[in-house]
Amino acid sequence: MADKQAELTVGGENYSFPTLEGSCGPDVIDIRKLYGNTGKFTFDPGYKSTASCESALTFIDGQEGVLLHRGYPIGQLAEHSSFMEVSHLMLTGELPTKDELDEFTHTITYHTMLHDQMRQFYQGFRRDAHPMAIMCGVVGALSAFYHDSTDISDPEHRKISSHRLIAKMPTIAAWAYKYSVGQPFMQPLNSLSYTGNFLRMTFGVPAEEYEVIPEVERAMDRIFILHADHEQNASTSTVRLAGSSGANPFACISAGIACLWGPAHGGANEAALNMLREIGTPDRIPHYIERAKDKNDPFRLMGFGHRVYKNYDPRAVVMQKTVREVFDALKVKDPVFETALRLEEIALSDPYFQEKKLFPNVDFYSGIILSAIGFPTTMFTALFALARTVGWVAQWNEMISDPGQVIGRPRQLYTGPTQRDYVPVSER
Ligand code: SDX
């Protein structure tokens, strides 16, 4: 809904562009006609001032530290909901009734198995391959197995592909872990919850029954909720851009996994725990804080800072609380938690971090919990990808079902050589 015009003067000419108003958050200036009217592009590397799309899925207020999924605050969802319920919410727009939740959970449960030939993809990797390398490869390979649902213009095809992706990610991730430790793959067990099934496929062995610890199952499920979706972050934007060309959803999610792997994005949970372990004891924190502030030192506090949050990441608040719950349930005492708490305290009282509004983000505490549960650091980003798949497919569906959807194709500011003629090598 346009409520006022934005005026722009270019080369002495005045131009007017409509502004569009969302249900909450900043208005946008609709510049779709800018190039046609002015012959000029906007310039916004990193898209710090650019809204790439319209979406009704997730809202973030970075100044206030607010995160809503279809209007529901992340703190309430983490406290009262489940990952299956949040997945239904992200895909359909509404929290399910009991019957709807049972039906959705049944559908997901009955798609958790992988085609038996998919085992062979794992055999092609070195045992020490990073799980994210395996996830990229195996998820992309899913597109070779589902020729019955590749018409993305068909809502039913989109629905079954979305369910397959959400359902199979736990199996794919668990098998990546099993492959790395040389244990046999565990098949899904339909009598378990989505998250309990994942824990059993990861830590269970054929030689004995595996008992899901309720507190761990609850903590893991909550971690999945906290990672489900996050507006137009780098990996979601990657999925949207890949999907805008009409690529199949499995290939798009594989592209999202590749992007998430970076240490500036989803790879930060692995990097944050490695950093905390390198710091070791609280007395070494000041040295690392100084390094993080030193412009000539590439070191950054991993798990700190965020492009959007200039306040505490609401997910980190829940994550910190969950550390204590898991430690109590597993009777774990890892000094790295004390180091993390102390590091946060020192950083947040330092003018550098205060002026730049750098706070702990979702990745700062998650690794401590995952490590206490038994995951190696190399699995942390794979777990992030597992959970974020529901957000990726929801965003992909929202884009593909938009009748006005077009292929994404940004332009550039060209600063290379102007036209010149070829010179034969004998004359160079
Ligand atoms: C995720 O987008 C999302 O929503 C992502 C995510 C999701 O759910 O999808 O929330 C998940 O990716 C969380 C972020 C995980 N990454 C990290 O924890 C890595 C460490 N953080 C930084 O690399 C950084 O804060 C980013 C990448 C997260 C954000 O970078 P920006 O927005 O591009 O900000 P910037 O790099 O321009 O930093 C602004 C200033 C700079 O100093 P100046 O050049 O102004 O002097 O703050 C400094 C930076 O040097 N800075 C840090 C810092 N983060 C930023 N200094 C020290 N330690 C840090 N962690």
Coordinates of C-alpha atoms and ligand atoms in Angstrom, one line a residue:
M1 CA 0.0 0.0 0.0
A2 CA 1.7 3.2 -1.1
D3 CA 1.1 6.0 1.4
K4 CA 3.7 8.7 0.3
Q5 CA 6.1 9.4 -2.5
A6 CA 9.9 9.5 -2.3
E7 CA 11.4 12.3 -4.3
L8 CA 14.8 12.0 -6.1
T9 CA 16.6 14.5 -8.1
V10 CA 19.0 13.0 -10.7
G11 CA 20.9 15.2 -13.2
G12 CA 18.6 18.2 -12.5
E13 CA 15.5 16.0 -13.1
N14 CA 13.0 15.3 -10.3
Y15 CA 11.7 11.8 -10.0
S16 CA 9.0 10.4 -7.7
F17 CA 8.9 6.8 -6.4
P18 CA 6.1 5.3 -4.3
T19 CA 6.8 4.0 -0.8
L20 CA 5.2 0.7 0.3
E21 CA 4.2 0.0 3.8
G22 CA 4.4 -3.4 5.5
S23 CA 2.4 -4.7 8.5
C24 CA 5.4 -3.7 10.6
G25 CA 9.0 -2.6 10.2
P26 CA 10.5 0.0 7.8
D27 CA 8.6 1.2 4.7
V28 CA 10.3 0.5 1.4
I29 CA 10.9 2.8 -1.5
D30 CA 9.7 1.1 -4.7
I31 CA 12.5 1.6 -7.1
R32 CA 11.5 -0.9 -9.7
K33 CA 11.2 1.8 -12.3
L34 CA 14.4 3.7 -11.2
Y35 CA 16.7 2.4 -14.0
G36 CA 14.0 2.8 -16.7
N37 CA 13.2 6.3 -15.6
T38 CA 16.7 7.6 -14.7
G39 CA 19.2 5.3 -16.5
K40 CA 20.9 4.8 -13.0
F41 CA 21.3 1.8 -10.8
T42 CA 21.3 1.8 -7.0
F43 CA 24.5 0.6 -5.4
D44 CA 24.2 -1.5 -2.3
P45 CA 27.0 -4.2 -1.9
G46 CA 25.9 -6.6 0.9
Y47 CA 22.3 -5.3 0.5
K48 CA 22.5 -3.4 3.7
S49 CA 19.7 -1.1 2.6
T50 CA 17.9 -3.3 0.2
A51 CA 14.6 -5.3 0.6
S52 CA 14.9 -8.1 -1.9
C53 CA 11.3 -9.3 -1.7
E54 CA 8.0 -9.2 0.1
S55 CA 7.5 -11.8 2.8
A56 CA 5.0 -12.8 5.4
L57 CA 7.1 -15.4 7.2
T58 CA 9.5 -13.8 9.6
F59 CA 9.9 -10.3 11.0
I60 CA 13.0 -9.0 12.8
D61 CA 13.4 -5.8 14.7
G62 CA 17.1 -5.5 15.1
Q63 CA 17.0 -2.4 17.3
E64 CA 14.6 -4.1 19.8
G65 CA 15.9 -7.6 19.5
V66 CA 12.5 -8.9 18.3
L67 CA 12.0 -12.1 16.1
L68 CA 8.5 -13.1 15.0
H69 CA 7.6 -16.2 13.0
R70 CA 4.2 -15.6 11.4
G71 CA 3.7 -13.0 14.2
Y72 CA 4.6 -15.3 17.1
P73 CA 7.6 -14.2 19.2
I74 CA 10.5 -16.7 19.2
G75 CA 10.6 -16.8 23.0
Q76 CA 7.0 -18.0 23.2
L77 CA 7.5 -20.6 20.4
A78 CA 10.7 -21.8 22.1
E79 CA 8.9 -22.1 25.4
H80 CA 5.6 -23.6 24.4
S81 CA 5.8 -25.0 20.8
S82 CA 7.7 -27.9 19.1
F83 CA 9.7 -28.0 15.9
M84 CA 7.0 -29.9 14.1
E85 CA 4.4 -27.3 15.2
V86 CA 6.7 -24.4 14.1
S87 CA 7.3 -26.2 10.8
H88 CA 3.6 -26.4 10.2
L89 CA 3.3 -22.7 11.1
M90 CA 6.1 -21.7 8.7
L91 CA 4.6 -23.7 5.8
T92 CA 0.9 -22.9 6.3
G93 CA 0.9 -19.6 8.2
E94 CA -1.1 -20.9 11.2
L95 CA -0.4 -23.0 14.3
P96 CA -2.0 -26.4 13.7
T97 CA -5.0 -27.9 15.5
K98 CA -4.2 -31.1 17.3
D99 CA -5.5 -33.2 14.3
E100 CA -3.6 -31.0 11.8
L101 CA -0.4 -31.5 13.9
D102 CA -0.9 -35.2 14.1
E103 CA -1.4 -35.4 10.4
F104 CA 1.6 -33.2 9.6
T105 CA 3.8 -35.1 11.9
H106 CA 2.7 -38.4 10.4
T107 CA 3.4 -37.2 6.9
I108 CA 6.9 -36.0 7.9
T109 CA 7.6 -39.2 9.8
Y110 CA 6.7 -41.4 6.8
H111 CA 9.2 -39.5 4.6
T112 CA 12.3 -39.8 6.9
M113 CA 13.8 -42.9 5.1
L114 CA 16.3 -42.4 2.3
H115 CA 16.4 -44.3 -1.0
D116 CA 18.7 -47.2 -0.2
Q117 CA 21.1 -46.2 -3.1
M118 CA 21.8 -42.9 -1.3
R119 CA 24.1 -44.9 1.0
Q120 CA 26.5 -45.1 -1.9
F121 CA 27.0 -41.3 -2.0
Y122 CA 28.5 -41.4 1.5
Q123 CA 31.1 -44.1 0.4
G124 CA 32.5 -41.6 -2.1
F125 CA 33.6 -39.2 0.7
R126 CA 36.8 -39.5 2.9
R127 CA 35.8 -40.5 6.4
D128 CA 37.2 -37.1 7.6
A129 CA 35.1 -35.1 5.1
H130 CA 33.3 -32.2 6.7
P131 CA 29.6 -33.0 7.3
M132 CA 28.6 -29.9 5.4
A133 CA 30.5 -31.2 2.3
I134 CA 28.4 -34.4 2.6
M135 CA 25.2 -32.4 3.2
C136 CA 25.8 -30.3 0.1
G137 CA 26.4 -33.3 -2.1
V138 CA 23.7 -35.7 -0.7
V139 CA 20.9 -33.1 -0.6
G140 CA 21.7 -32.0 -4.1
A141 CA 21.6 -35.6 -5.2
L142 CA 18.0 -36.0 -3.9
S143 CA 16.9 -34.3 -7.1
A144 CA 18.0 -37.4 -8.9
F145 CA 15.5 -39.5 -7.0
Y146 CA 12.3 -37.6 -7.2
H147 CA 11.3 -37.2 -10.8
D148 CA 7.7 -37.6 -9.6
S149 CA 7.6 -34.1 -8.1
T150 CA 9.8 -31.7 -10.0
D151 CA 7.1 -29.5 -11.5
I152 CA 7.6 -26.5 -9.2
S153 CA 4.5 -24.8 -10.7
D154 CA 2.4 -27.6 -9.2
P155 CA 1.5 -26.8 -5.6
E156 CA 1.3 -30.5 -4.8
H157 CA 4.7 -31.2 -6.2
R158 CA 6.1 -28.2 -4.1
K159 CA 4.3 -29.6 -1.0
I160 CA 5.7 -33.2 -1.3
S161 CA 9.2 -31.9 -2.1
S162 CA 9.0 -29.6 1.0
H163 CA 7.9 -32.5 3.2
R164 CA 10.6 -34.8 1.8
L165 CA 13.3 -32.2 2.5
I166 CA 12.2 -31.5 6.1
A167 CA 11.8 -35.2 6.8
K168 CA 15.0 -36.4 5.3
M169 CA 17.5 -33.8 6.6
P170 CA 17.8 -35.6 10.1
T171 CA 18.6 -38.9 8.4
I172 CA 21.1 -37.3 6.0
A173 CA 22.8 -35.3 8.9
A174 CA 22.8 -38.3 11.2
W175 CA 24.3 -40.6 8.5
A176 CA 27.0 -37.9 7.9
Y177 CA 28.0 -38.2 11.5
K178 CA 27.8 -42.0 11.5
Y179 CA 30.0 -42.1 8.4
S180 CA 32.6 -39.9 10.1
V181 CA 32.9 -42.2 13.1
G182 CA 32.7 -45.4 11.1
Q183 CA 29.5 -46.7 12.7
P184 CA 26.7 -48.3 10.8
F185 CA 23.8 -46.1 9.6
M186 CA 20.7 -46.2 11.8
Q187 CA 17.4 -46.3 10.0
P188 CA 14.6 -44.0 11.2
L189 CA 12.2 -45.4 13.9
N190 CA 8.6 -44.1 13.3
S191 CA 7.6 -44.5 16.9
L192 CA 9.9 -41.7 17.9
S193 CA 9.4 -37.9 17.6
Y194 CA 11.2 -36.0 14.8
T195 CA 13.9 -34.9 17.2
G196 CA 14.1 -38.2 19.2
N197 CA 14.4 -40.0 16.0
F198 CA 17.3 -37.8 15.0
L199 CA 19.1 -38.3 18.3
R200 CA 18.7 -42.1 18.0
M201 CA 20.0 -42.1 14.4
T202 CA 23.0 -40.1 15.5
F203 CA 23.9 -41.7 18.8
G204 CA 22.2 -45.1 18.7
V205 CA 23.9 -48.3 17.6
P206 CA 22.4 -51.5 16.3
A207 CA 23.9 -53.4 19.2
E208 CA 21.6 -52.0 21.8
E209 CA 18.4 -50.1 22.5
Y210 CA 18.8 -46.3 22.5
E211 CA 17.0 -44.4 25.2
V212 CA 16.1 -40.8 24.3
I213 CA 16.6 -38.5 27.3
P214 CA 13.6 -36.2 27.5
E215 CA 15.5 -33.2 28.6
V216 CA 18.0 -33.6 25.7
E217 CA 15.1 -34.2 23.2
R218 CA 13.4 -31.0 24.4
A219 CA 16.6 -29.0 24.3
M220 CA 17.5 -30.3 20.8
D221 CA 13.9 -29.6 19.6
R222 CA 14.2 -26.0 21.0
I223 CA 17.5 -25.5 19.2
F224 CA 15.8 -26.6 16.0
I225 CA 13.0 -24.0 16.6
L226 CA 15.6 -21.3 17.2
H227 CA 17.3 -22.0 13.9
A228 CA 14.1 -22.5 11.8
D229 CA 14.1 -19.2 9.8
H230 CA 15.5 -15.8 9.9
E231 CA 14.2 -13.4 7.2
Q232 CA 16.4 -12.8 4.2
N233 CA 19.8 -14.0 5.6
A234 CA 22.6 -14.9 3.2
S235 CA 21.6 -18.6 2.8
T236 CA 17.9 -17.9 2.5
S237 CA 18.7 -15.3 -0.2
T238 CA 20.8 -17.9 -1.9
V239 CA 17.9 -20.4 -1.9
R240 CA 15.6 -17.7 -3.3
L241 CA 18.0 -16.6 -6.0
A242 CA 18.6 -20.3 -7.0
G243 CA 14.9 -20.9 -7.0
S244 CA 14.1 -17.8 -9.0
S245 CA 15.7 -19.5 -12.1
G246 CA 13.2 -22.5 -11.7
A247 CA 15.9 -24.8 -10.3
N248 CA 14.4 -27.8 -8.4
P249 CA 14.0 -27.4 -4.6
F250 CA 16.7 -30.0 -3.7
A251 CA 19.3 -28.1 -5.8
C252 CA 18.2 -24.8 -4.2
I253 CA 18.5 -26.2 -0.6
S254 CA 21.9 -27.6 -1.5
A255 CA 22.9 -24.1 -2.5
G256 CA 21.6 -22.8 0.8
I257 CA 23.7 -25.3 2.7
A258 CA 26.8 -24.3 0.8
C259 CA 26.2 -20.6 1.8
L260 CA 25.3 -21.4 5.4
W261 CA 28.7 -23.2 5.7
G262 CA 30.7 -19.9 5.8
P263 CA 32.1 -18.9 9.2
A264 CA 30.5 -15.4 8.9
H265 CA 27.1 -17.2 8.7
G266 CA 26.1 -20.6 10.0
G267 CA 29.7 -21.8 10.3
A268 CA 30.0 -19.4 13.3
N269 CA 28.7 -21.9 15.8
E270 CA 31.6 -24.2 15.1
A271 CA 34.0 -21.3 15.0
A272 CA 32.6 -19.8 18.3
L273 CA 33.2 -23.0 20.3
N274 CA 36.6 -23.5 18.8
M275 CA 37.4 -19.9 19.8
L276 CA 36.1 -20.4 23.3
R277 CA 38.2 -23.6 23.7
E278 CA 41.2 -21.7 22.3
I279 CA 40.7 -18.9 24.9
G280 CA 40.4 -21.6 27.6
T281 CA 40.4 -19.8 30.9
P282 CA 38.8 -16.4 31.7
D283 CA 42.2 -14.8 32.4
R284 CA 43.0 -15.1 28.7
I285 CA 39.8 -13.2 27.6
P286 CA 41.3 -9.6 27.6
H287 CA 43.9 -10.7 25.1
Y288 CA 41.3 -11.9 22.7
I289 CA 39.1 -8.9 23.2
E290 CA 42.0 -6.7 22.3
R291 CA 42.6 -8.8 19.2
A292 CA 38.9 -8.5 18.2
K293 CA 39.2 -4.7 18.5
D294 CA 42.5 -4.5 16.5
K295 CA 41.7 -3.4 12.9
N296 CA 45.0 -5.0 11.8
D297 CA 44.0 -8.4 13.2
P298 CA 41.5 -10.4 11.2
F299 CA 40.3 -12.1 14.4
R300 CA 36.7 -11.5 15.3
L301 CA 34.7 -12.7 18.3
M302 CA 32.8 -15.5 16.7
G303 CA 29.2 -15.7 17.8
F304 CA 29.2 -11.9 18.3
G305 CA 27.7 -9.2 16.1
H306 CA 24.9 -9.3 13.5
R307 CA 23.9 -7.5 10.4
V308 CA 20.4 -6.9 11.7
Y309 CA 20.5 -7.3 15.5
K310 CA 21.9 -4.2 17.1
N311 CA 20.6 -5.6 20.4
Y312 CA 20.7 -8.9 22.1
D313 CA 19.7 -11.7 19.6
P314 CA 16.6 -13.1 21.3
R315 CA 17.6 -16.6 20.2
A316 CA 20.8 -16.3 22.3
V317 CA 18.8 -15.5 25.4
V318 CA 17.0 -18.8 25.1
M319 CA 20.2 -20.6 24.1
Q320 CA 22.0 -19.4 27.2
K321 CA 19.1 -20.7 29.4
T322 CA 19.1 -24.0 27.6
V323 CA 22.8 -24.5 28.4
R324 CA 22.0 -24.8 32.1
E325 CA 19.1 -27.2 31.5
V326 CA 21.2 -29.5 29.4
F327 CA 24.1 -29.3 31.9
D328 CA 21.8 -30.2 34.8
A329 CA 20.1 -33.1 32.8
L330 CA 23.4 -34.6 31.7
K331 CA 25.3 -33.7 34.9
V332 CA 27.9 -31.9 32.7
K333 CA 30.2 -29.2 33.9
D334 CA 32.1 -27.7 31.0
P335 CA 34.3 -24.7 32.1
V336 CA 33.8 -23.3 28.6
F337 CA 30.4 -22.1 29.6
E338 CA 31.9 -20.0 32.4
T339 CA 34.4 -18.6 29.9
A340 CA 31.5 -17.7 27.5
L341 CA 29.6 -16.0 30.2
R342 CA 32.6 -14.0 31.3
L343 CA 33.5 -13.2 27.7
E344 CA 30.0 -11.8 27.1
E345 CA 30.2 -9.8 30.3
I346 CA 33.6 -8.2 29.5
A347 CA 32.7 -7.6 25.8
L348 CA 29.3 -6.0 26.6
S349 CA 31.0 -3.6 29.1
D350 CA 33.7 -2.6 26.5
P351 CA 33.0 0.7 24.6
Y352 CA 34.1 -0.9 21.3
F353 CA 31.3 -3.5 21.4
Q354 CA 28.9 -1.0 22.9
E355 CA 29.5 1.6 20.1
K356 CA 29.3 -1.0 17.3
K357 CA 26.3 -2.6 19.0
L358 CA 27.9 -6.0 19.0
F359 CA 26.0 -8.6 21.1
P360 CA 26.0 -12.4 21.3
N361 CA 24.1 -14.0 18.4
V362 CA 22.4 -17.4 18.0
D363 CA 25.8 -19.0 17.5
F364 CA 27.5 -17.9 20.7
Y365 CA 26.1 -20.5 23.1
S366 CA 24.7 -23.1 20.7
G367 CA 28.0 -25.0 20.4
I368 CA 28.3 -25.4 24.1
I369 CA 25.0 -27.2 24.3
L370 CA 25.6 -29.3 21.2
S371 CA 29.0 -30.3 22.6
A372 CA 27.5 -31.3 25.9
I373 CA 25.0 -33.5 24.1
G374 CA 27.8 -35.2 22.3
F375 CA 28.1 -33.6 18.8
P376 CA 31.6 -32.9 17.4
T377 CA 32.0 -29.2 16.4
T378 CA 32.1 -30.3 12.8
M379 CA 28.4 -31.3 13.1
F380 CA 27.2 -27.9 14.5
T381 CA 26.5 -26.3 11.1
A382 CA 25.0 -29.4 9.8
L383 CA 22.4 -29.2 12.6
F384 CA 21.9 -25.5 11.7
A385 CA 21.2 -26.6 8.1
L386 CA 18.8 -29.4 9.3
A387 CA 16.7 -26.9 11.2
R388 CA 16.9 -24.1 8.7
T389 CA 15.6 -26.3 5.9
V390 CA 12.0 -25.6 7.0
G391 CA 12.7 -21.8 6.7
W392 CA 14.4 -22.3 3.3
V393 CA 11.5 -24.4 1.9
A394 CA 8.9 -22.0 3.3
Q395 CA 10.7 -19.0 1.7
W396 CA 11.1 -20.9 -1.5
N397 CA 7.4 -21.8 -1.6
E398 CA 6.5 -18.2 -0.9
M399 CA 8.6 -17.0 -3.8
I400 CA 7.6 -19.6 -6.3
S401 CA 3.9 -19.2 -5.5
D402 CA 4.0 -15.5 -6.2
P403 CA 2.6 -14.9 -9.6
G404 CA 4.8 -11.9 -10.1
Q405 CA 8.0 -13.9 -9.4
V406 CA 10.9 -13.2 -11.8
I407 CA 14.5 -14.4 -12.0
G408 CA 16.8 -12.5 -9.7
R409 CA 19.5 -10.7 -11.8
P410 CA 21.3 -7.8 -10.0
R411 CA 23.4 -5.3 -12.0
Q412 CA 26.8 -3.7 -11.1
L413 CA 29.0 -0.6 -11.1
Y414 CA 31.5 -1.5 -13.8
T415 CA 35.0 -0.2 -13.1
G416 CA 37.0 -2.3 -15.6
P417 CA 38.7 -1.3 -18.8
T418 CA 36.6 0.5 -21.5
Q419 CA 36.5 -1.1 -24.9
R420 CA 39.9 -1.7 -26.6
D421 CA 41.0 -3.7 -29.6
Y422 CA 42.7 -7.1 -29.5
V423 CA 46.5 -7.0 -29.9
P424 CA 48.3 -9.9 -31.5
V425 CA 50.8 -11.6 -29.1
S426 CA 53.7 -10.6 -31.5
E427 CA 52.9 -6.9 -30.8
R428 CA 52.4 -7.1 -27.0
Ligands
SDX1 C1 24.2 -15.9 11.6 O1 21.7 -12.8 8.7 C2 21.3 -13.6 9.6 O2 20.1 -13.5 10.0 C3 22.2 -14.7 10.0 C4 21.8 -15.6 11.1 C5 20.6 -16.5 10.7 O3 19.9 -17.0 11.6 O4 20.5 -16.8 9.5 O5 21.4 -14.8 12.2 C6 22.9 -16.6 11.5 O6 24.9 -15.9 10.6 C7 24.6 -15.1 12.8 C8 26.0 -14.4 12.6 C9 27.1 -15.4 12.8 N1 28.4 -14.9 12.5 C10 29.3 -14.6 13.5 O7 29.1 -14.7 14.7 C11 30.7 -14.2 12.9 C12 31.2 -13.0 13.7 N2 30.3 -11.8 13.3 C13 30.8 -10.9 12.3 O8 31.6 -11.5 11.3 C14 29.8 -9.9 11.9 O9 29.2 -9.4 13.0 C15 28.6 -10.3 11.0 C16 29.1 -11.0 9.7 C17 27.7 -11.3 11.7 C18 27.9 -9.1 10.6 O10 28.7 -8.3 9.8 P1 28.2 -6.9 9.2 O11 26.8 -6.6 9.5 O12 28.7 -6.8 7.8 O13 29.0 -5.9 10.1 P2 30.4 -5.4 9.8 O14 31.3 -6.6 9.4 O15 30.4 -4.3 8.9 O16 30.9 -5.0 11.3 C19 30.6 -3.7 11.7 C20 31.8 -3.3 12.6 C21 33.1 -3.5 11.9 O17 34.0 -2.6 12.4 P3 34.3 -1.2 11.6 O18 34.7 -1.6 10.2 O19 33.0 -0.4 11.6 O20 35.4 -0.5 12.4 O21 31.8 -4.1 13.7 C22 33.0 -4.9 13.7 C23 33.6 -4.9 12.3 O22 35.0 -5.0 12.3 N3 32.6 -6.3 14.1 C24 33.3 -7.1 14.9 C25 32.5 -8.2 15.0 N4 31.5 -8.1 14.2 C26 31.5 -6.9 13.6 N5 34.4 -6.9 15.6 C27 34.8 -7.9 16.4 N6 34.1 -9.1 16.6 C28 33.0 -9.3 15.8 N7 32.3 -10.4 16.0

